[in-house]
């Protein structure tokens, strides 16, 4: 099995002088600074020779003190080995520019677009360097640079000036005040690019084609995103996605909050997966601090994260059914009722229903209440029987099967190529689960199967999710049997300042691979937090998946992905 | 065959509807049972709060402000400053509770707080305090605090008078502090 030092020596021997700096953190983590001229070759080498077939994302970092910027490429493998390579490429702060990886990895597109709009780092060879999350007014201010002065407050209605457009519509503009121009908070020169509207209208080739809007508001999807489809007759020819409607800038907010306060913000990225987000952030910080988590706390974390997975899958499946079937046939209510029991279980430990702020550096906030195991003993078998019922229900319903089978098929190769994760990837038959790939806490001691599907269609994705609930119940039962007595927090006080360092930590979110890249400069606040969310990757794969399907299948495919735009936008 | 299975599926909602499935509809007639750990409205033990403002500093939303409140312990909380929480901004994260050094701030099971105006949901210590002193107890404690202060002042004066014997006096005033302790504990 390949380990990190072997990967490093392989790069070094293939490209002498390309590795400027390197650190082998463990068998699974390699940090290397690569010569910016050689990055494409190194990535090619990793993919072709060393099985790094999973481009997991990239992050931008502004090192203002060193007067340079960094792009960190996160590379992993779909099961061939367990090394995650963090390859850094440096570029000066004036006119920052690095080579684009879009030619090698299809899914590098969005990650690089995001870095461009946030940091202003140009990607040479990127086919469509357009804004992704930010609104057009903000482009050019590069808000995630460390010297960003803040944007003028445009929220007050009094500043709005009504303008009549040539088409006769009234639009409102917010001109900056002279003071703001002087302070430099206004973008002096905005880059030129075609707007989203222009880009999609460019694609209309004949009179028989038109663009149909789905969203940004949809009654059932928990967060807003705009999905425009170019249709000809009943068929979709192309899909366009516009995201960023609930971009909250959480990564930037966390740079301005203390380490402890950051936990609160991870909750708000995705409220149905707040426990795994907590875990991801705290795990990364624990890695930098070198903290050991007491065993009891580890078990409590696993129990709660699995409970959270169950409730997330229940709500995800319920939402999906409402999307495909309206109200006539919708076990949504049943799933919500069942989910309520899981929520009460979690609430009895954490004290909150959705935003738990429960995991702490080196431990957890509360111990399990005395009657927790007992409550689990009544609730879990009930959920198990219900889920089995749901599985049976779907398996024997002819309408459901006609509607779902062989719709939105994602083959294993394609699924790997587009970088999708979680149940959507496993439904295609790729057993890729962070609980096995990058085991944390007590997961290595627990016995569980990674659920995989066979075909990768909508029915498979839903089925995978339901069967994962059964697997989670199995995990929780084991944990309850084994959980030892003992402390739930480290004895020493957690320091307010975290020593300088960096860490990348991955957990299996209900939606897939959630990774956080945390950098500390030794202060009481994080220097940079990058969230690599699972739904970001899933959302990116939607447009190609929709090409050629019927309009009626669009919601089925989008719904079967179990989305949370809030986490994609952050 | 398939049809029969589908008919069976249609029977499923009927079967489920027969059961007791009320979940959220009970509110507000019946409050659902909340667990012991519930993070609801804060509960302040005004008799032990030391007014250190740790809770105000850790709050991510800066919703805690320190305000004056009469019925606390003047021995421990010299300036009589106690937390006031703006529930318009509070997100019930519980960080303030974890941070409190004397564990006088808790979160309870009370969750209703609606008001007609924004200022109605800014709740001061008067609303939050579950434990407080009566006016008489406060008066006694204040008298005690005054006595201690007077004693200290006297000791200082004495120290100023006998400049050469500095060390002996310092020890003396330290001793007085120790004397004051039991009185304080008794009152609390
Ligand atoms: S619960 Fe959280 S938001 Fe509310 S006052 Fe305490 S620290 Fe602030
Ligand atoms: S409630 Fe606790 S943390 Fe807040 S001022 Fe009082 S003693 Fe300090």
XYZ file of C-alpha atoms and ligand atoms in Angstrom:
774
model
C 0.000 0.000 0.000
C 1.240 3.431 -0.922
C 2.036 5.834 1.869
C 2.833 9.518 1.928
C 6.616 9.261 1.939
C 6.551 6.918 -1.054
C 4.402 9.383 -2.938
C 6.847 12.156 -2.091
C 9.896 10.212 -3.223
C 8.116 9.223 -6.407
C 7.444 12.872 -7.249
C 10.988 13.827 -6.330
C 12.568 11.203 -8.532
C 10.283 11.902 -11.481
C 10.674 15.694 -11.286
C 13.957 16.624 -9.618
C 13.737 20.084 -8.142
C 9.969 20.371 -8.472
C 9.292 19.902 -4.774
C 10.379 23.102 -3.065
C 9.311 22.141 0.400
C 7.620 19.109 1.889
C 6.329 17.633 5.088
C 5.083 14.120 5.664
C 2.584 14.559 8.456
C 1.553 10.914 8.685
C 1.132 7.957 6.386
C -2.001 9.569 5.050
C -1.058 13.226 4.698
C 1.535 14.730 2.455
C 2.173 18.463 2.319
C 4.344 19.650 -0.505
C 5.097 22.962 -2.155
C 5.428 22.398 -5.861
C 7.165 24.605 -8.386
C 4.350 26.472 -10.119
C 5.742 25.596 -13.558
C 5.623 21.885 -12.839
C 2.264 21.571 -11.105
C 0.453 20.213 -14.159
C 3.100 17.548 -14.742
C 3.151 16.572 -11.098
C -0.633 16.205 -11.041
C -0.545 14.160 -14.225
C 2.096 11.943 -12.704
C 0.063 11.499 -9.522
C -3.057 10.591 -11.458
C -1.487 8.291 -14.011
C 1.191 6.572 -11.965
C 0.041 6.766 -8.384
C -3.712 6.374 -8.653
C -4.624 9.834 -7.419
C -7.894 9.807 -9.322
C -9.882 11.975 -6.950
C -9.396 15.706 -7.282
C -10.989 16.778 -4.054
C -10.842 20.540 -4.352
C -8.563 23.474 -3.892
C -8.184 26.345 -1.497
C -6.718 29.791 -1.780
C -4.678 31.382 0.979
C -3.496 34.963 1.142
C -0.129 35.219 2.914
C -0.005 38.966 3.098
C 3.047 39.089 5.356
C 5.086 37.024 2.882
C 3.592 38.987 -0.016
C 2.432 35.891 -1.817
C -0.661 33.826 -2.385
C -1.032 30.123 -2.318
C -3.353 27.700 -4.035
C -3.597 24.353 -2.295
C -4.709 21.441 -4.439
C -6.213 18.565 -2.496
C -5.644 15.221 -4.187
C -6.841 11.817 -3.050
C -7.639 8.428 -4.430
C -10.870 6.516 -4.775
C -9.825 3.580 -2.664
C -6.501 2.593 -4.273
C -4.616 4.040 -1.317
C -5.331 6.381 1.552
C -2.929 9.234 1.006
C -4.208 12.771 0.710
C -1.698 15.014 -1.000
C -1.918 18.728 -0.298
C 0.027 20.374 -3.082
C 0.745 24.060 -2.688
C 1.512 26.399 -5.501
C 2.832 29.858 -4.765
C 2.306 33.024 -6.706
C 3.241 36.653 -5.991
C 0.541 38.955 -4.671
C 0.852 41.352 -7.579
C -0.992 39.879 -10.540
C -1.341 36.439 -8.981
C -1.704 33.714 -11.532
C -1.345 29.947 -11.508
C -1.959 27.174 -13.988
C -5.478 25.832 -14.182
C -6.097 22.146 -13.581
C -9.382 22.161 -15.471
C -7.718 20.383 -18.377
C -6.879 17.435 -16.138
C -9.814 17.358 -13.754
C -13.292 18.272 -14.851
C -14.389 19.285 -11.384
C -11.542 21.758 -10.842
C -13.771 24.268 -12.639
C -15.850 25.500 -9.715
C -13.086 25.397 -7.138
C -10.899 27.599 -9.297
C -13.708 29.958 -10.130
C -14.344 30.421 -6.436
C -10.683 31.155 -5.730
C -10.634 33.631 -8.590
C -13.637 35.588 -7.393
C -12.556 35.560 -3.748
C -8.814 36.164 -4.082
C -8.382 37.456 -7.580
C -5.951 34.687 -8.494
C -6.032 34.171 -12.230
C -6.103 30.608 -13.560
C -4.280 30.299 -16.853
C -6.244 28.136 -19.208
C -9.514 28.135 -17.299
C -12.347 28.023 -19.858
C -14.928 30.063 -17.971
C -13.553 32.240 -15.244
C -16.893 33.757 -14.217
C -18.230 34.537 -10.764
C -19.834 31.672 -8.937
C -20.914 32.693 -5.452
C -20.508 36.445 -5.325
C -22.856 38.994 -6.764
C -21.599 41.040 -9.681
C -21.077 44.184 -7.589
C -18.505 42.471 -5.409
C -16.340 41.129 -8.191
C -13.033 42.925 -8.238
C -12.959 43.711 -4.542
C -11.457 40.245 -3.832
C -13.139 39.971 -0.450
C -11.132 37.102 1.011
C -7.811 38.823 0.704
C -6.468 39.872 4.042
C -6.387 43.548 3.094
C -10.046 43.659 2.055
C -11.409 46.881 3.467
C -15.016 45.857 3.639
C -17.722 46.687 1.192
C -19.894 49.791 1.499
C -23.133 49.183 3.342
C -25.643 48.911 0.558
C -28.422 47.543 2.683
C -30.171 50.806 3.406
C -33.066 51.500 1.119
C -32.590 55.282 1.184
C -29.479 55.000 -0.930
C -31.249 53.294 -3.790
C -31.553 55.271 -7.020
C -34.247 54.133 -9.456
C -33.127 53.786 -13.046
C -35.346 52.919 -15.997
C -33.719 50.407 -18.300
C -34.098 50.568 -22.095
C -36.579 47.662 -21.891
C -38.783 49.718 -19.606
C -38.044 47.987 -16.313
C -37.162 49.862 -13.159
C -33.876 48.897 -11.606
C -32.296 50.120 -8.430
C -28.661 51.061 -8.148
C -26.691 51.926 -5.063
C -24.058 54.518 -5.913
C -21.238 54.763 -3.371
C -20.706 57.918 -1.379
C -17.578 60.038 -1.996
C -16.266 58.999 1.420
C -16.447 55.372 0.418
C -14.671 56.036 -2.851
C -11.894 57.731 -0.932
C -11.651 54.930 1.617
C -11.157 52.445 -1.175
C -14.075 50.215 -0.295
C -15.552 50.528 -3.757
C -14.365 48.440 -6.650
C -12.512 50.786 -8.975
C -12.383 48.519 -11.962
C -14.578 45.529 -12.407
C -13.400 42.661 -14.622
C -15.394 42.196 -17.798
C -17.229 38.954 -18.359
C -20.586 37.867 -19.770
C -23.314 37.690 -17.135
C -25.107 34.479 -16.259
C -28.109 35.532 -18.302
C -25.987 36.293 -21.362
C -24.100 33.026 -21.054
C -27.201 30.916 -21.075
C -28.933 32.873 -23.789
C -25.879 32.362 -25.989
C -26.729 28.680 -26.056
C -30.151 29.112 -27.631
C -29.524 27.975 -31.180
C -32.981 27.712 -32.720
C -36.557 28.887 -32.306
C -37.663 25.565 -30.920
C -35.458 25.933 -27.870
C -36.219 27.853 -24.746
C -34.918 28.323 -21.248
C -36.932 27.127 -18.290
C -36.218 28.346 -14.801
C -36.349 26.068 -11.803
C -35.779 28.086 -8.687
C -34.120 29.938 -7.083
C -37.049 29.433 -4.762
C -38.608 26.034 -4.642
C -41.126 25.151 -2.025
C -39.373 21.956 -1.076
C -35.653 22.432 -1.489
C -34.231 23.695 1.808
C -32.111 26.413 0.244
C -32.269 28.501 -2.894
C -30.349 27.791 -6.072
C -31.214 28.586 -9.639
C -31.312 25.751 -12.110
C -32.025 26.866 -15.647
C -32.553 24.241 -18.286
C -32.412 24.765 -22.002
C -35.223 22.625 -23.384
C -36.270 21.508 -26.790
C -39.660 19.901 -26.649
C -39.671 17.541 -23.710
C -35.913 17.089 -23.579
C -33.317 19.030 -21.676
C -30.398 20.057 -23.838
C -28.259 21.794 -21.283
C -28.399 22.789 -17.646
C -27.069 25.968 -16.061
C -26.565 26.505 -12.390
C -26.432 29.744 -10.543
C -25.520 29.430 -6.893
C -24.561 31.857 -4.177
C -28.045 32.981 -3.183
C -27.250 32.215 0.432
C -23.556 32.815 0.361
C -22.800 33.851 3.926
C -19.036 34.084 3.786
C -18.702 31.728 6.726
C -15.049 31.055 5.960
C -14.293 34.767 6.219
C -16.447 35.206 9.318
C -14.526 32.432 11.020
C -11.269 34.278 10.412
C -12.694 37.068 12.542
C -13.941 34.936 15.410
C -12.012 33.156 18.114
C -11.321 29.460 17.708
C -14.103 28.526 20.081
C -16.677 30.812 18.489
C -15.953 29.207 15.138
C -17.780 26.042 16.192
C -21.031 27.962 16.215
C -20.627 28.934 12.578
C -20.001 25.395 11.395
C -23.490 24.558 12.642
C -24.995 27.108 10.367
C -23.464 25.781 7.183
C -25.924 22.947 6.997
C -28.424 22.513 9.728
C -29.183 18.863 9.064
C -25.527 17.900 9.295
C -24.402 20.273 11.998
C -22.845 17.548 14.127
C -20.515 16.333 11.407
C -19.594 19.924 10.593
C -18.744 20.480 14.272
C -16.695 17.319 14.214
C -14.826 18.339 11.093
C -13.806 21.735 12.440
C -12.966 20.512 15.935
C -11.047 17.552 14.527
C -8.901 19.830 12.404
C -8.162 22.115 15.346
C -7.416 19.126 17.578
C -4.907 17.965 15.005
C -3.082 21.273 15.148
C -3.234 21.304 18.941
C -2.168 17.659 19.129
C -5.062 16.872 21.450
C -6.169 13.368 22.322
C -9.909 12.907 22.730
C -10.920 10.750 25.717
C -12.429 7.464 24.637
C -15.854 8.108 26.073
C -16.063 11.397 24.229
C -15.102 9.631 21.012
C -17.944 7.175 21.438
C -20.402 9.954 22.214
C -19.341 11.767 19.072
C -19.771 8.680 16.942
C -23.200 7.940 18.400
C -24.429 11.457 17.772
C -22.962 11.735 14.313
C -24.632 8.508 13.304
C -27.939 9.673 14.773
C -27.504 12.843 12.818
C -26.904 10.810 9.680
C -30.131 8.918 10.256
C -32.191 12.049 10.628
C -30.510 13.653 7.639
C -31.199 10.656 5.424
C -34.799 10.545 6.581
C -35.413 14.177 5.770
C -33.449 13.858 2.535
C -35.518 10.939 1.334
C -38.740 12.554 2.451
C -37.920 15.728 0.600
C -37.057 13.786 -2.484
C -40.399 11.992 -2.448
C -42.260 15.239 -2.149
C -40.327 16.578 -5.098
C -41.194 13.648 -7.316
C -44.705 12.947 -6.221
C -46.353 16.084 -4.937
C -48.867 15.416 -2.228
C -50.737 12.415 -3.575
C -48.175 9.917 -2.516
C -45.761 11.343 -0.075
C -44.330 9.498 2.861
C -42.658 12.792 3.744
C -44.891 13.164 6.750
C -44.066 9.664 7.923
C -40.372 10.267 7.578
C -40.654 13.561 9.427
C -42.577 11.885 12.216
C -39.931 9.195 12.521
C -37.184 11.762 12.315
C -38.785 13.566 15.234
C -37.872 10.645 17.477
C -34.243 10.793 16.423
C -34.212 14.555 16.898
C -35.554 14.139 20.437
C -32.827 11.604 21.128
C -30.155 14.024 19.971
C -31.841 16.878 21.815
C -31.764 14.950 25.059
C -27.963 14.980 24.832
C -27.111 18.280 23.203
C -30.023 20.427 24.336
C -30.756 21.746 20.866
C -32.747 20.370 17.991
C -30.685 21.362 14.988
C -27.788 23.672 15.743
C -25.975 21.688 18.339
C -22.613 23.399 18.957
C -21.888 20.179 20.742
C -18.414 18.981 19.843
C -15.621 20.807 21.644
C -11.876 20.785 21.149
C -10.773 17.557 22.762
C -14.182 16.385 23.866
C -17.887 17.037 23.906
C -20.096 19.483 25.763
C -22.392 17.130 27.676
C -22.342 13.548 28.784
C -25.088 11.165 27.731
C -28.096 11.320 30.073
C -28.693 8.248 32.213
C -31.698 6.999 30.297
C -30.137 7.484 26.886
C -29.293 3.853 26.222
C -32.767 2.844 27.274
C -34.401 5.355 24.957
C -32.212 4.133 22.135
C -33.330 0.596 22.816
C -36.918 1.539 22.089
C -36.334 4.078 19.316
C -33.749 2.349 17.167
C -35.630 -0.924 16.583
C -38.666 1.142 15.703
C -36.738 3.174 13.133
C -35.242 -0.038 11.815
C -38.631 -1.603 11.232
C -39.905 1.574 9.612
C -36.944 1.853 7.282
C -37.348 -1.764 6.280
C -40.957 -0.951 5.550
C -39.940 2.017 3.402
C -37.469 -0.093 1.466
C -40.130 -2.695 0.855
C -42.634 -0.041 -0.101
C -40.384 1.417 -2.775
C -39.321 -1.976 -4.050
C -42.857 -3.074 -4.753
C -44.328 0.105 -6.142
C -44.511 -0.098 -9.915
C -45.110 3.622 -10.429
C -42.123 4.531 -8.321
C -39.917 2.100 -10.171
C -41.016 3.277 -13.597
C -40.281 6.791 -12.528
C -36.912 6.185 -10.902
C -35.154 3.269 -12.481
C -32.551 4.052 -15.121
C -33.144 7.749 -14.626
C -30.133 9.966 -14.061
C -27.662 7.122 -14.344
C -24.138 7.954 -13.265
C -21.641 5.249 -14.148
C -18.816 4.461 -11.756
C -16.188 6.052 -14.029
C -18.207 9.192 -14.499
C -18.994 9.448 -10.820
C -15.300 9.259 -9.993
C -14.373 11.699 -12.704
C -16.828 14.375 -11.620
C -15.734 14.111 -8.000
C -19.143 13.450 -6.525
C -19.165 11.919 -3.036
C -21.317 10.271 -0.436
C -24.376 8.139 -1.168
C -24.538 9.483 -4.729
C -21.082 8.075 -5.435
C -21.659 4.843 -3.570
C -24.883 4.257 -5.487
C -22.695 3.999 -8.588
C -20.822 1.142 -7.007
C -17.748 2.945 -5.691
C -17.228 2.051 -2.039
C -15.739 5.353 -0.967
C -16.554 6.318 2.573
C -14.500 8.623 4.785
C -15.263 6.452 7.787
C -13.107 3.799 6.117
C -10.764 5.922 3.989
C -9.755 8.411 6.627
C -10.919 6.793 9.833
C -11.375 9.082 12.770
C -12.484 8.552 16.372
C -13.371 4.940 17.124
C -14.609 4.058 13.644
C -11.759 1.593 12.982
C -12.930 -0.556 15.924
C -16.522 -0.683 14.764
C -18.012 -3.192 12.423
C -20.026 -1.763 9.569
C -20.463 -2.210 5.862
C -20.096 0.463 3.223
C -23.368 0.374 1.350
C -23.004 0.439 -2.411
C -25.485 0.388 -5.240
C -25.164 -1.222 -8.618
C -26.588 1.032 -11.277
C -26.197 4.567 -9.996
C -29.707 5.679 -10.913
C -32.150 7.663 -8.800
C -33.683 4.554 -7.244
C -30.240 3.351 -6.216
C -29.325 6.621 -4.576
C -32.450 6.586 -2.441
C -32.019 2.930 -1.639
C -28.412 3.500 -0.579
C -29.499 6.212 1.794
C -32.186 4.062 3.377
C -29.868 1.119 3.808
C -27.235 3.398 5.324
C -29.740 4.213 8.039
C -29.801 0.530 8.970
C -26.012 0.487 9.026
C -25.920 3.569 11.252
C -28.313 1.906 13.669
C -25.958 -1.063 13.767
C -23.033 1.259 14.568
C -24.921 3.002 17.366
C -25.915 -0.306 18.925
C -22.282 -1.392 19.009
C -21.220 1.905 20.524
C -23.823 1.684 23.258
C -22.559 -1.769 24.176
C -18.947 -0.732 24.296
C -18.932 2.820 25.557
C -16.576 3.049 28.533
C -16.956 5.280 31.570
C -14.543 8.137 31.945
C -14.004 11.791 31.289
C -15.589 13.566 28.324
C -13.198 16.482 28.196
C -9.427 16.745 28.376
C -8.117 17.557 31.822
C -5.896 20.433 30.778
C -7.500 23.696 29.834
C -7.711 24.330 26.106
C -5.417 27.244 25.311
C -7.001 30.347 23.811
C -4.257 30.520 21.226
C -3.563 27.679 18.851
C 0.069 27.103 17.824
C 0.959 27.873 14.237
C 0.255 24.994 11.916
C -2.188 23.577 9.448
C -4.385 20.536 9.181
C -6.780 18.925 6.774
C -9.448 16.778 8.339
C -12.148 14.775 6.611
C -15.364 13.320 7.934
C -18.193 11.476 6.283
C -21.028 13.942 6.260
C -24.501 12.532 5.494
C -23.948 13.932 1.993
C -20.417 12.726 1.523
C -16.904 13.904 1.931
C -16.635 16.968 4.149
C -13.148 18.300 4.625
C -11.836 21.327 6.443
C -8.483 22.890 5.878
C -7.571 24.998 8.873
C -4.501 27.207 9.173
C -3.326 28.809 12.376
C -0.722 31.524 12.599
C -0.401 31.153 16.341
C -3.079 33.675 17.175
C -6.417 33.401 18.921
C -8.270 33.274 15.613
C -7.917 30.966 12.619
C -5.813 32.393 9.803
C -7.854 30.602 7.182
C -10.603 28.011 7.192
C -11.490 26.328 3.940
C -14.567 24.163 3.843
C -14.689 21.525 1.174
C -18.332 20.607 1.337
C -19.889 17.543 -0.242
C -22.854 19.209 -1.868
C -20.656 21.696 -3.684
C -19.240 18.777 -5.650
C -22.651 17.216 -6.145
C -24.198 20.431 -7.369
C -21.454 20.872 -9.925
C -22.282 17.531 -11.501
C -25.954 18.369 -11.984
C -25.813 20.163 -15.378
C -24.026 17.369 -17.274
C -26.248 14.794 -15.615
C -29.351 16.583 -16.841
C -28.355 16.640 -20.483
C -30.812 14.677 -22.550
C -33.321 13.797 -19.842
C -37.031 14.560 -19.809
C -38.138 17.737 -18.055
C -40.167 15.712 -15.597
C -37.022 13.853 -14.547
C -35.088 16.973 -13.664
C -36.574 17.234 -10.191
C -36.214 13.501 -9.677
C -32.506 13.649 -10.445
C -31.853 16.861 -8.540
C -33.916 15.611 -5.612
C -32.200 12.255 -5.430
C -28.925 14.070 -4.744
C -30.247 15.196 -1.343
C -29.128 18.761 -1.557
C -28.265 21.452 0.882
C -27.409 24.639 -1.052
C -26.679 26.395 2.202
C -23.621 24.238 2.663
C -22.549 24.589 -0.963
C -22.694 28.378 -0.738
C -21.365 28.634 2.811
C -49.488 -9.058 -9.491
C -48.047 -5.573 -9.602
C -51.474 -4.098 -9.243
C -52.095 -6.071 -6.116
C -48.858 -4.804 -4.633
C -49.793 -1.260 -5.472
C -53.150 -1.622 -3.799
C -51.273 -2.873 -0.771
C -49.183 0.276 -0.865
C -52.278 2.430 -0.911
C -53.378 0.703 2.230
C -50.219 1.795 3.947
C -51.164 5.432 4.579
C -54.508 4.306 5.989
C -52.733 1.990 8.384
C -50.373 4.728 9.488
C -53.160 7.272 9.844
C -54.856 5.053 12.393
C -51.992 5.424 14.772
C -51.324 8.181 17.196
C -49.166 10.463 15.066
C -49.534 13.888 16.570
C -46.151 15.477 16.835
C -45.953 19.228 16.655
C -49.669 19.943 16.545
C -49.863 19.828 20.315
C -48.214 23.178 20.774
C -49.246 25.555 22.388
C -51.951 23.609 24.200
C -49.496 20.979 25.325
C -45.825 21.693 25.607
C -43.680 18.836 24.492
C -41.513 17.375 27.161
C -38.089 18.935 27.100
C -34.969 17.120 28.242
C -32.861 18.110 31.224
C -30.117 19.401 28.959
C -32.405 21.748 27.056
C -30.771 24.995 26.044
C -33.597 27.448 26.560
C -33.729 30.837 28.235
C -30.813 31.548 30.553
C -31.081 31.146 34.283
C -28.874 33.364 36.354
C -27.915 32.707 39.927
C -27.497 36.316 41.002
C -26.247 35.311 44.432
C -23.016 33.872 43.038
C -22.364 35.819 39.826
C -19.083 37.696 40.158
C -19.703 40.090 37.286
C -16.601 39.026 35.416
C -18.208 39.485 31.980
C -16.609 36.294 30.625
C -19.987 35.371 29.210
C -20.259 38.698 27.404
C -16.807 38.326 25.893
C -17.277 34.816 24.541
C -20.696 35.379 22.972
C -20.277 35.173 19.196
C -23.212 37.488 18.606
C -22.347 39.989 21.347
C -25.809 39.724 22.769
C -24.798 39.933 26.410
C -24.419 43.329 27.990
C -23.483 43.867 31.624
C -26.082 45.971 33.446
C -26.770 47.052 36.982
C -28.988 44.856 39.139
C -29.824 45.379 42.800
C -30.309 41.906 44.229
C -26.911 40.361 43.785
C -24.013 39.815 46.099
C -22.059 43.063 46.615
C -19.252 41.178 48.300
C -18.402 39.207 45.210
C -19.760 41.471 42.532
C -18.417 44.863 43.590
C -19.959 46.909 40.825
C -23.193 44.914 40.815
C -22.990 44.208 37.083
C -24.994 41.284 35.750
C -25.616 39.915 32.282
C -28.547 41.066 30.196
C -29.321 38.962 27.123
C -30.740 40.221 23.852
C -32.855 37.305 22.681
C -33.321 38.946 19.316
C -29.757 37.912 18.618
C -29.114 34.978 20.917
C -28.805 31.674 19.092
C -28.769 29.516 22.209
C -25.344 28.128 21.525
C -24.486 27.838 25.199
C -20.922 29.114 24.936
C -21.631 31.710 27.650
C -22.785 28.950 29.981
C -19.638 26.911 29.409
C -17.426 29.913 29.942
C -18.860 31.092 33.275
C -16.128 30.460 35.879
C -18.496 30.088 38.853
C -21.216 28.178 36.997
C -23.922 30.640 37.924
C -25.278 30.901 34.401
C -27.372 27.985 33.165
C -29.886 27.427 30.437
C -33.286 26.153 31.398
C -36.374 24.660 29.903
C -38.239 27.906 29.460
C -38.447 28.762 25.769
C -41.245 31.295 25.293
C -40.105 34.874 25.090
C -42.139 36.609 22.393
C -42.820 40.313 22.752
C -44.465 43.057 20.751
C -41.333 45.037 20.185
C -37.670 44.306 19.799
C -36.856 45.831 23.144
C -39.315 43.459 24.814
C -37.077 40.504 24.123
C -34.000 42.076 25.655
C -34.174 40.421 29.023
C -32.338 41.875 31.976
C -31.076 40.133 35.097
C -34.412 40.761 36.748
C -36.020 38.345 34.299
C -33.133 35.915 34.128
C -32.351 35.598 37.815
C -33.777 32.433 39.303
C -31.923 32.963 42.540
C -31.503 36.367 44.111
C -31.244 38.045 47.467
C -34.131 39.868 49.068
C -33.804 43.606 49.625
C -32.982 43.020 53.284
C -30.263 40.498 52.561
C -28.737 42.900 50.074
C -28.799 45.677 52.660
C -27.035 43.422 55.159
C -24.459 42.418 52.599
C -23.898 46.020 51.632
C -23.360 46.946 55.247
C -20.894 44.081 55.462
C -19.143 45.287 52.336
C -18.966 48.797 53.783
C -17.553 47.483 57.024
C -14.864 45.566 55.170
C -14.067 48.563 53.041
C -13.843 50.759 56.137
C -11.571 48.257 57.834
C -9.360 48.139 54.803
C -9.223 51.903 54.655
C -8.302 51.994 58.331
C -5.587 49.438 57.770
C -4.278 51.504 54.894
C -4.194 54.589 57.050
C -2.347 52.701 59.697
C 0.097 51.471 57.109
C 0.650 54.983 55.868
C 1.374 56.100 59.421
C 3.868 53.401 60.238
C 5.913 53.549 57.118
C 8.991 51.723 58.366
C 7.014 48.627 59.493
C 5.590 48.018 56.031
C 5.765 44.288 55.946
C 4.032 43.717 59.204
C 1.078 45.799 58.069
C 0.732 44.074 54.769
C 0.430 40.807 56.632
C -2.161 42.427 58.878
C -4.420 43.519 56.053
C -4.135 40.101 54.447
C -5.286 38.619 57.705
C -8.318 40.855 57.749
C -9.354 39.630 54.339
C -9.236 36.105 55.651
C -11.419 37.170 58.551
C -13.974 38.638 56.202
C -14.371 35.425 54.271
C -16.562 33.422 56.662
C -19.045 36.301 56.951
C -19.343 36.414 53.224
C -19.842 32.685 52.924
C -22.469 32.717 55.619
C -24.489 35.377 53.852
C -24.448 33.503 50.591
S -26.287 31.286 24.224
Fe -24.702 31.904 22.757
S -25.635 33.566 21.604
Fe -26.867 33.316 23.451
S -26.013 34.720 24.931
Fe -24.969 32.773 25.249
S -23.127 32.884 24.004
Fe -24.501 34.504 23.287
S -22.748 35.003 34.623
Fe -20.794 33.992 35.029
S -19.502 34.640 33.329
Fe -21.228 36.022 33.338
S -20.587 37.764 34.579
Fe -21.595 36.350 35.979
S -19.958 35.076 36.796
Fe -19.108 36.091 34.971
